[in-house]
Short mmCIF file of N, CA and C in Angstrom, two decimals:
data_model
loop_
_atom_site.label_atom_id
_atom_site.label_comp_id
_atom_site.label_asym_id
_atom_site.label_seq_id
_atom_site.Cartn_x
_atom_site.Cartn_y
_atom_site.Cartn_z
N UNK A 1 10.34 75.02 -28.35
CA UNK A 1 9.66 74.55 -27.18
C UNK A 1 10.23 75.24 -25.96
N UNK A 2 8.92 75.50 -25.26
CA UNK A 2 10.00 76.29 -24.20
C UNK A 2 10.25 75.38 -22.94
N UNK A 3 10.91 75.68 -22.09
CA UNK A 3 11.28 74.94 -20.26
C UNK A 3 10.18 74.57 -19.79
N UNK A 4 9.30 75.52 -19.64
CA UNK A 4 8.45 74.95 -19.14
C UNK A 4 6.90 73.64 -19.85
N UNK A 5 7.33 73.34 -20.63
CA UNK A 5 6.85 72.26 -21.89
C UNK A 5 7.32 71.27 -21.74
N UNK A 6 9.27 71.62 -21.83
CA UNK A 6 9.91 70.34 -21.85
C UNK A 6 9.54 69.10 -20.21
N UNK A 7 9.87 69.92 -19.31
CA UNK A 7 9.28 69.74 -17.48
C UNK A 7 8.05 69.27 -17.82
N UNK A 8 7.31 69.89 -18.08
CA UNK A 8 5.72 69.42 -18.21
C UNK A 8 5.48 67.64 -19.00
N UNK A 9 6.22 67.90 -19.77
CA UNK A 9 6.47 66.16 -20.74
C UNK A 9 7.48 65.55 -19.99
N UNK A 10 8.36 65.53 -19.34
CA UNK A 10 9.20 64.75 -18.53
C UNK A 10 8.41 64.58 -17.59
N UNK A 11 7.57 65.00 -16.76
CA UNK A 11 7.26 64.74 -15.92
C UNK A 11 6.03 63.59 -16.02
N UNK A 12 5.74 64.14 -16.94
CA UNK A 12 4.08 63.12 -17.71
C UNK A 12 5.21 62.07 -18.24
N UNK A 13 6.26 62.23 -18.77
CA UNK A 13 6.58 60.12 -19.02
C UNK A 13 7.12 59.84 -17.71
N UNK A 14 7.63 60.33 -16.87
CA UNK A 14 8.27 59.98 -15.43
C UNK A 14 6.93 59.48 -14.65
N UNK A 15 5.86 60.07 -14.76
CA UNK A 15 4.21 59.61 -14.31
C UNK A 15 3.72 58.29 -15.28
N UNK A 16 4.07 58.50 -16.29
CA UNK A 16 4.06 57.18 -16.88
C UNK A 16 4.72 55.75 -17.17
N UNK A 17 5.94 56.33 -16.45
CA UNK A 17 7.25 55.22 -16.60
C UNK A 17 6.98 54.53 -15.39
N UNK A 18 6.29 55.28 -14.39
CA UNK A 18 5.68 54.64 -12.84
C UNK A 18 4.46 53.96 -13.06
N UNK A 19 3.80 54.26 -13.57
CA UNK A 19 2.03 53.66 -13.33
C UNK A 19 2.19 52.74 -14.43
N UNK A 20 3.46 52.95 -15.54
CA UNK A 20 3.51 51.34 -16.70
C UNK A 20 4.53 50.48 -15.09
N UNK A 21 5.66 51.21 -14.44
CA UNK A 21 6.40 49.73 -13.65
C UNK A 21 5.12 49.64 -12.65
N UNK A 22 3.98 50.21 -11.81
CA UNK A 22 3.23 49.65 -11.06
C UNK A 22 2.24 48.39 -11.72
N UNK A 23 1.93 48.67 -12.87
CA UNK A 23 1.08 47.95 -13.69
C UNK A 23 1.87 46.75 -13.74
N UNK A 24 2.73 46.34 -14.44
CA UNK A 24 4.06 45.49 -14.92
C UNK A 24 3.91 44.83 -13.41
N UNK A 25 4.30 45.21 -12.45
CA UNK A 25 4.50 45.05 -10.88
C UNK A 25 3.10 43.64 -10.18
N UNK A 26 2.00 44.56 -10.96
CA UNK A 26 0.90 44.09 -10.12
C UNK A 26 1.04 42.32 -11.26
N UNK A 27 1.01 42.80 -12.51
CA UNK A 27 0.96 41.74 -13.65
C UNK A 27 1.74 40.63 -13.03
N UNK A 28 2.77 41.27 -12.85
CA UNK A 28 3.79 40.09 -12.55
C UNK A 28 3.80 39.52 -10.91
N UNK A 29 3.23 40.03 -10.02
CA UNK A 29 2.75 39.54 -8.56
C UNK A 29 1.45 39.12 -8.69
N UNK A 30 0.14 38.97 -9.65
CA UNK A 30 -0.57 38.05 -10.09
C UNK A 30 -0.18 36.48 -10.48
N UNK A 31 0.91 36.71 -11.41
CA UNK A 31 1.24 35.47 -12.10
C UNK A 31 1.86 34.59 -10.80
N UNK A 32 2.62 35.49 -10.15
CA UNK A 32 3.53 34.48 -8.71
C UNK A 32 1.96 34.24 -7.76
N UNK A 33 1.35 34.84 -7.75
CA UNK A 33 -0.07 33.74 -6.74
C UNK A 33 -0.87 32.94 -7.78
N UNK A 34 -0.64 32.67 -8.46
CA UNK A 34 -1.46 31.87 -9.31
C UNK A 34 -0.72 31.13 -9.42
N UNK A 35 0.39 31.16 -9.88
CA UNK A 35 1.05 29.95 -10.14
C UNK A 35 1.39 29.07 -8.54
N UNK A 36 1.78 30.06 -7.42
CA UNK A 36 1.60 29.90 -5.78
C UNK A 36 0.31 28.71 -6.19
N UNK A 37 -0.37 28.85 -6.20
CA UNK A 37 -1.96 28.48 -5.74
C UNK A 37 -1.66 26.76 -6.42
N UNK A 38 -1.14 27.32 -7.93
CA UNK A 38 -1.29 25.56 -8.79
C UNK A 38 -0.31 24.65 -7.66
N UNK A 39 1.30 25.46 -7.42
CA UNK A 39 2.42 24.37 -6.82
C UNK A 39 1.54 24.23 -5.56
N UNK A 40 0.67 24.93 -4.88
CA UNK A 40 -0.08 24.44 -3.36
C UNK A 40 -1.10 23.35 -3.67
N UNK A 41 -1.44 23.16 -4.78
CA UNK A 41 -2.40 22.56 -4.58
C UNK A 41 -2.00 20.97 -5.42
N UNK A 42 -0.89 21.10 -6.19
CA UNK A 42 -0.09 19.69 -6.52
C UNK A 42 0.69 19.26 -5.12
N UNK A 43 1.31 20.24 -4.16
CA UNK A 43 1.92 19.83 -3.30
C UNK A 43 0.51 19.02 -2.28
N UNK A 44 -0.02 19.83 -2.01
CA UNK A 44 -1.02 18.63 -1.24
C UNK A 44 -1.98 17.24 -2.03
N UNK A 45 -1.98 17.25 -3.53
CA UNK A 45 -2.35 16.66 -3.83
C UNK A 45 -0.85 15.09 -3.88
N UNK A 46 -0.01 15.85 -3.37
CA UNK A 46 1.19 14.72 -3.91
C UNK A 46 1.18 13.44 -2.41
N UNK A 47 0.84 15.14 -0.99
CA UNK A 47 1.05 14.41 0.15
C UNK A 47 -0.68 13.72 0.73
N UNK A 48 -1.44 14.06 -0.21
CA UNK A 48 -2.81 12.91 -0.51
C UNK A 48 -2.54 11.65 -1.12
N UNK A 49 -2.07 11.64 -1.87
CA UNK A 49 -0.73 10.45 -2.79
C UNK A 49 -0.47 9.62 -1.72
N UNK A 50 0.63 10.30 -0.85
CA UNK A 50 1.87 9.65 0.02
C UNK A 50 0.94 9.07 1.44
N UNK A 51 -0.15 9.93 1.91
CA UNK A 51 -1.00 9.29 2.42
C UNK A 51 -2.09 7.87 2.55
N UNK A 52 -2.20 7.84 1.52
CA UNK A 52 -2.98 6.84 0.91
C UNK A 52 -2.30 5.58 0.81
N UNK A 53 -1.10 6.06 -0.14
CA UNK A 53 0.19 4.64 0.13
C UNK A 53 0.18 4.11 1.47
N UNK A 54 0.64 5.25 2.32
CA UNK A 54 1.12 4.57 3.53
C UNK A 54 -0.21 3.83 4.01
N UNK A 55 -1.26 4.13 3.69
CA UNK A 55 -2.31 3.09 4.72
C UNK A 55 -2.58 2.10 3.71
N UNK A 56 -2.39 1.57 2.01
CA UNK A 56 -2.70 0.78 1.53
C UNK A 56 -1.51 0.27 1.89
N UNK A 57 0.16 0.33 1.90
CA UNK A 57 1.57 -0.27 2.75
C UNK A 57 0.68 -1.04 3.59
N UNK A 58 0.43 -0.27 4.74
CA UNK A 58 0.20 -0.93 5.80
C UNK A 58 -0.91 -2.00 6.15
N UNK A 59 -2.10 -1.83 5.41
CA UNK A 59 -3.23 -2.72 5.25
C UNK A 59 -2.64 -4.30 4.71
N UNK A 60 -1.85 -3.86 3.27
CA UNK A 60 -0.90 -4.81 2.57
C UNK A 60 -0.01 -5.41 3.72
N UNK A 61 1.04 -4.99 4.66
CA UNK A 61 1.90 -5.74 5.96
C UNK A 61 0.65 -6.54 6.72
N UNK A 62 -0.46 -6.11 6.84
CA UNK A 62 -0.91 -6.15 7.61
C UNK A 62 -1.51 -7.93 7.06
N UNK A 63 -2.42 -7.73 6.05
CA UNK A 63 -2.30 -9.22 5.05
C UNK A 63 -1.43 -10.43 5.53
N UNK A 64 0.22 -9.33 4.81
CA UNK A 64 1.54 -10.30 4.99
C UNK A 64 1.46 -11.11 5.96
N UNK A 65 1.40 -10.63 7.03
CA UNK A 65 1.48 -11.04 8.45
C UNK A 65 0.69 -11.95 8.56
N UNK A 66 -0.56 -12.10 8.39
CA UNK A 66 -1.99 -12.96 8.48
C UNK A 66 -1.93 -13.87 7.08
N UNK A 67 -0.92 -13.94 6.50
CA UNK A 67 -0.27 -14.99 5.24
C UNK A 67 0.59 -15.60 6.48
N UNK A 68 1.57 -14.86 6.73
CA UNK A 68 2.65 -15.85 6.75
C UNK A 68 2.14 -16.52 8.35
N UNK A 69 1.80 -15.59 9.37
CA UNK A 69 1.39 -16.81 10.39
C UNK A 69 0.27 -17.82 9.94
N UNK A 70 -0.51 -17.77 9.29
CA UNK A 70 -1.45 -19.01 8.40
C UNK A 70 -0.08 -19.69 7.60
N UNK A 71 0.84 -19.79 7.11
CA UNK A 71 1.64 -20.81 6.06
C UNK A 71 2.37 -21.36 7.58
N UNK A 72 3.12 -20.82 8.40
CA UNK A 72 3.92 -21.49 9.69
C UNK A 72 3.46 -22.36 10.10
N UNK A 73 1.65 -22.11 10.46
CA UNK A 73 0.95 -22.98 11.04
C UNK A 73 0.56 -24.27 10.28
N UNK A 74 0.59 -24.26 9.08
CA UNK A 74 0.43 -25.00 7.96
C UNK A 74 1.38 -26.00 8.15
N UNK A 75 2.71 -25.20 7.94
CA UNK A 75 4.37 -25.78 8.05
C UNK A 75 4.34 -26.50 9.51
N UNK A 76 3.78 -26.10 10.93
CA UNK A 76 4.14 -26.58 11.96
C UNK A 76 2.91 -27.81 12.03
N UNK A 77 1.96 -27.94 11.13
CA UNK A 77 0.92 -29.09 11.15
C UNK A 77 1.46 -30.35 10.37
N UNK A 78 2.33 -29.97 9.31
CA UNK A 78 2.71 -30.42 8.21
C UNK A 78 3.70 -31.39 9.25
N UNK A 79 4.36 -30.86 9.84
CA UNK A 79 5.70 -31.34 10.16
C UNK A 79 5.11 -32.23 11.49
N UNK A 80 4.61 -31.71 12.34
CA UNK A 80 3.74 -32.58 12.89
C UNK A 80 3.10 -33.77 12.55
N UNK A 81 2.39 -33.83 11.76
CA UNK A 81 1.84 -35.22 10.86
C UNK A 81 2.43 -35.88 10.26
N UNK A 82 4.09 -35.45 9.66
CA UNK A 82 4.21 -36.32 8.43
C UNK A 82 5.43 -37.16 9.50
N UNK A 83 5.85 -36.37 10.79
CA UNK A 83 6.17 -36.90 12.17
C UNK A 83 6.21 -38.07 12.74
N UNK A 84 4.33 -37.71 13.17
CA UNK A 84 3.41 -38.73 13.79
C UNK A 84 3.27 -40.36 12.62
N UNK A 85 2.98 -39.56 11.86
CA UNK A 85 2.81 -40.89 10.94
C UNK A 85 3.93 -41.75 9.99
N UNK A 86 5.28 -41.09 9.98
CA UNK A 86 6.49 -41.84 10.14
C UNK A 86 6.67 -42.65 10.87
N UNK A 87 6.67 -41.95 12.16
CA UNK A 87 7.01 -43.43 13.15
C UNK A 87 6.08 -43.86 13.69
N UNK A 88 4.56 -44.06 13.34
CA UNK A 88 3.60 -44.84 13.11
C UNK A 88 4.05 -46.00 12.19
N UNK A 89 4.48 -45.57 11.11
CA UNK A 89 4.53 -46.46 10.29
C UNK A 89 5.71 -47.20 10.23
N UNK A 90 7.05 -46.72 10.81
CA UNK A 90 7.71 -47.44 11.57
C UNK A 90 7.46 -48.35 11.74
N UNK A 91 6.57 -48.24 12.91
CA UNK A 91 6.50 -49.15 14.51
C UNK A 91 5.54 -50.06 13.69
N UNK A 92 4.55 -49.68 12.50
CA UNK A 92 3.31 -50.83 12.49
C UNK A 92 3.76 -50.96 10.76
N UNK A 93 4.09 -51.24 10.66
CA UNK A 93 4.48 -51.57 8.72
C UNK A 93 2.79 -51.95 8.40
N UNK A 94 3.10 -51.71 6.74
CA UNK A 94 1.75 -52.49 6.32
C UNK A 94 2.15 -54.01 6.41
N UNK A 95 0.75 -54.35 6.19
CA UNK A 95 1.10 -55.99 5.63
C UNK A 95 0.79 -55.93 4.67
N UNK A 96 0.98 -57.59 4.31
CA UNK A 96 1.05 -58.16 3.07
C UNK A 96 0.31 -57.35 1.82
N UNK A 97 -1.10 -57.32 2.36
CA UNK A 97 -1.55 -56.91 1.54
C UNK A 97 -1.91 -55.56 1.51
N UNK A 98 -1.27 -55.00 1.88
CA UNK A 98 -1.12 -53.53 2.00
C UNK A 98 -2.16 -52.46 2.30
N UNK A 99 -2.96 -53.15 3.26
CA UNK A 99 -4.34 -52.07 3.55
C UNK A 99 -3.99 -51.55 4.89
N UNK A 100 -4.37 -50.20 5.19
CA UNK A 100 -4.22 -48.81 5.96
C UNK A 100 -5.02 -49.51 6.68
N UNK A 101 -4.48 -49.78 8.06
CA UNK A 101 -5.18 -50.02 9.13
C UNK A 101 -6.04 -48.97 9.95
N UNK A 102 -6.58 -49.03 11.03
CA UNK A 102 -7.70 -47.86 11.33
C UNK A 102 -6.53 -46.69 11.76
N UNK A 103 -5.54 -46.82 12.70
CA UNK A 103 -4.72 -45.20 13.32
C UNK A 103 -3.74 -44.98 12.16
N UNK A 104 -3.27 -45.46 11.28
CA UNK A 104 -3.33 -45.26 9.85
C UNK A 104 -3.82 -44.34 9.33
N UNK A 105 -5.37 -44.61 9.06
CA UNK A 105 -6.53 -43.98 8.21
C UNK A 105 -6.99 -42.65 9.24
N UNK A 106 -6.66 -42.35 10.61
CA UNK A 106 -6.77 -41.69 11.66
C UNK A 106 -6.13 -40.75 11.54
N UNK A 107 -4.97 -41.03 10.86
CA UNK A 107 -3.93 -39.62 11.12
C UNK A 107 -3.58 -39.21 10.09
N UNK A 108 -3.48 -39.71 8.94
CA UNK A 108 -4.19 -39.09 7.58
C UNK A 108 -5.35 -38.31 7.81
N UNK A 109 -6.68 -38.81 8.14
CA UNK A 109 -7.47 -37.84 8.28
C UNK A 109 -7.53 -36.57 9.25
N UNK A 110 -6.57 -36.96 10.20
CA UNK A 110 -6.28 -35.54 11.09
C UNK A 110 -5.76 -34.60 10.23
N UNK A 111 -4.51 -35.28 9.69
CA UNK A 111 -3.82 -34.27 8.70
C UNK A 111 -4.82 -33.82 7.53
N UNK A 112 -5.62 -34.43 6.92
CA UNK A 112 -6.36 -33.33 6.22
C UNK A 112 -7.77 -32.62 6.84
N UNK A 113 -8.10 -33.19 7.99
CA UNK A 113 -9.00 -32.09 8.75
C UNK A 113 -8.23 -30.85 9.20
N UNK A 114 -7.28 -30.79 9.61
CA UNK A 114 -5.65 -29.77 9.91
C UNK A 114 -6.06 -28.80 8.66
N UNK A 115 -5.88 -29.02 7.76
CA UNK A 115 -5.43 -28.41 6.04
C UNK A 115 -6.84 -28.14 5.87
N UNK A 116 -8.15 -28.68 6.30
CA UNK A 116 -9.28 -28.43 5.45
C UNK A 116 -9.92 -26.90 6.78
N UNK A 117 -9.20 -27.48 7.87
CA UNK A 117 -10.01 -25.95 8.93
C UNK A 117 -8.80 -24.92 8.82
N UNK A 118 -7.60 -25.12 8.21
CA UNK A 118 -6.75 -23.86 7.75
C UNK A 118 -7.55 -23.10 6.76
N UNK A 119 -7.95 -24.01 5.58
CA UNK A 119 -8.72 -23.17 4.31
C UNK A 119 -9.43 -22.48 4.79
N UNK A 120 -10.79 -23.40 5.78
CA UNK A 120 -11.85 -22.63 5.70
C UNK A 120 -11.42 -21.18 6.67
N UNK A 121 -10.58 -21.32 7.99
CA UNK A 121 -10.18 -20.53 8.26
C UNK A 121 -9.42 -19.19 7.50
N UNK A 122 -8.86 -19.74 6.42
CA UNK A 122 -8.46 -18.22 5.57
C UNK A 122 -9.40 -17.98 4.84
N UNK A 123 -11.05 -18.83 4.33
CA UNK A 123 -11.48 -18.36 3.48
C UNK A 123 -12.72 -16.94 4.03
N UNK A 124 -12.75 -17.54 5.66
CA UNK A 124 -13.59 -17.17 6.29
C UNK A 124 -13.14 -15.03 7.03
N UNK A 125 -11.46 -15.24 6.80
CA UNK A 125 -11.12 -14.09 7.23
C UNK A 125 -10.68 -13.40 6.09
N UNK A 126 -10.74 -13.98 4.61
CA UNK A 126 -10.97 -13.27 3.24
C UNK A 126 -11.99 -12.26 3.79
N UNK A 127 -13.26 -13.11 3.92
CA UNK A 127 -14.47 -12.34 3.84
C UNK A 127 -14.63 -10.65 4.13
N UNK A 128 -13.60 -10.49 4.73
CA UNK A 128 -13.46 -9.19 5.45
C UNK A 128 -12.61 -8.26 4.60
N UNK A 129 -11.96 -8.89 3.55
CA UNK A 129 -10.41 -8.02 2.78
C UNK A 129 -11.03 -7.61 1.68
N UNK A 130 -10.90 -6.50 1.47
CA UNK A 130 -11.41 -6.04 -0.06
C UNK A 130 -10.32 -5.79 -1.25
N UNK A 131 -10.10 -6.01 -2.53
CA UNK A 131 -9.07 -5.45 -2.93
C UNK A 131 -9.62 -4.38 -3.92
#
């Protein structure tokens, strides 16, 4: 073989040892945007996730809140009535025969008109909550 043969084939795999690493090159900077593309699109699907929480969190506090001032008010009616009608009953004992006189039968029924416009009051601001 002569010099100028051997040059001629070195140079053709040196042309080929380049256009196989450009090839290899492109192969492998395909796979990094594709796989780019999947982690972009789990990453926003994670902070669609974290979004969503935070406004069902907050809808949920938001409930809490409209629970617990409805139970206080409950608690501050409760305590109120069972109050009033202690020292009602104090001051006026039953008699003998043990029948509920009329402010008696008055403040019992306050106390459950109290408890019956709480219900309808939470049943009425249900109406609006979806789960």
């Amino acid at each position: 073989m002569s010099d100028a043969l051997i040059r001629w084939i070195a140079g053709a795999l040196a042309v080929l040892a380049l256009l196989a690493g450009v090839w290899w090159h492109g192969w492998h900077t395909r796979d990094l945007q594709a796989e780019r593309a999947v982690q972009d699109r789990a990453l926003a699907d994670a902070r669609q996730a974290l979004a969503d929480f935070r406004t069902e969190s907050n809808r949920l506090n938001s409930i809490a809140g409209d629970i617990q001032q409805r139970v206080d008010q409950i608690n501050t009616n409760a305590t109120r009535h069972t109050t009033e009608y202690r020292t009602y009953a104090m001051q006026n004992p039953l008699p003998a025969d043990c029948r509920f006189d009329a402010e008696r039968l008055r403040r019992i029924q306050s106390a459950v008109d109290d408890a019956n416009a709480t219900i309808a009051a939470g049943q009425s601001g249900d109406a609006g909550v979806t789960d």
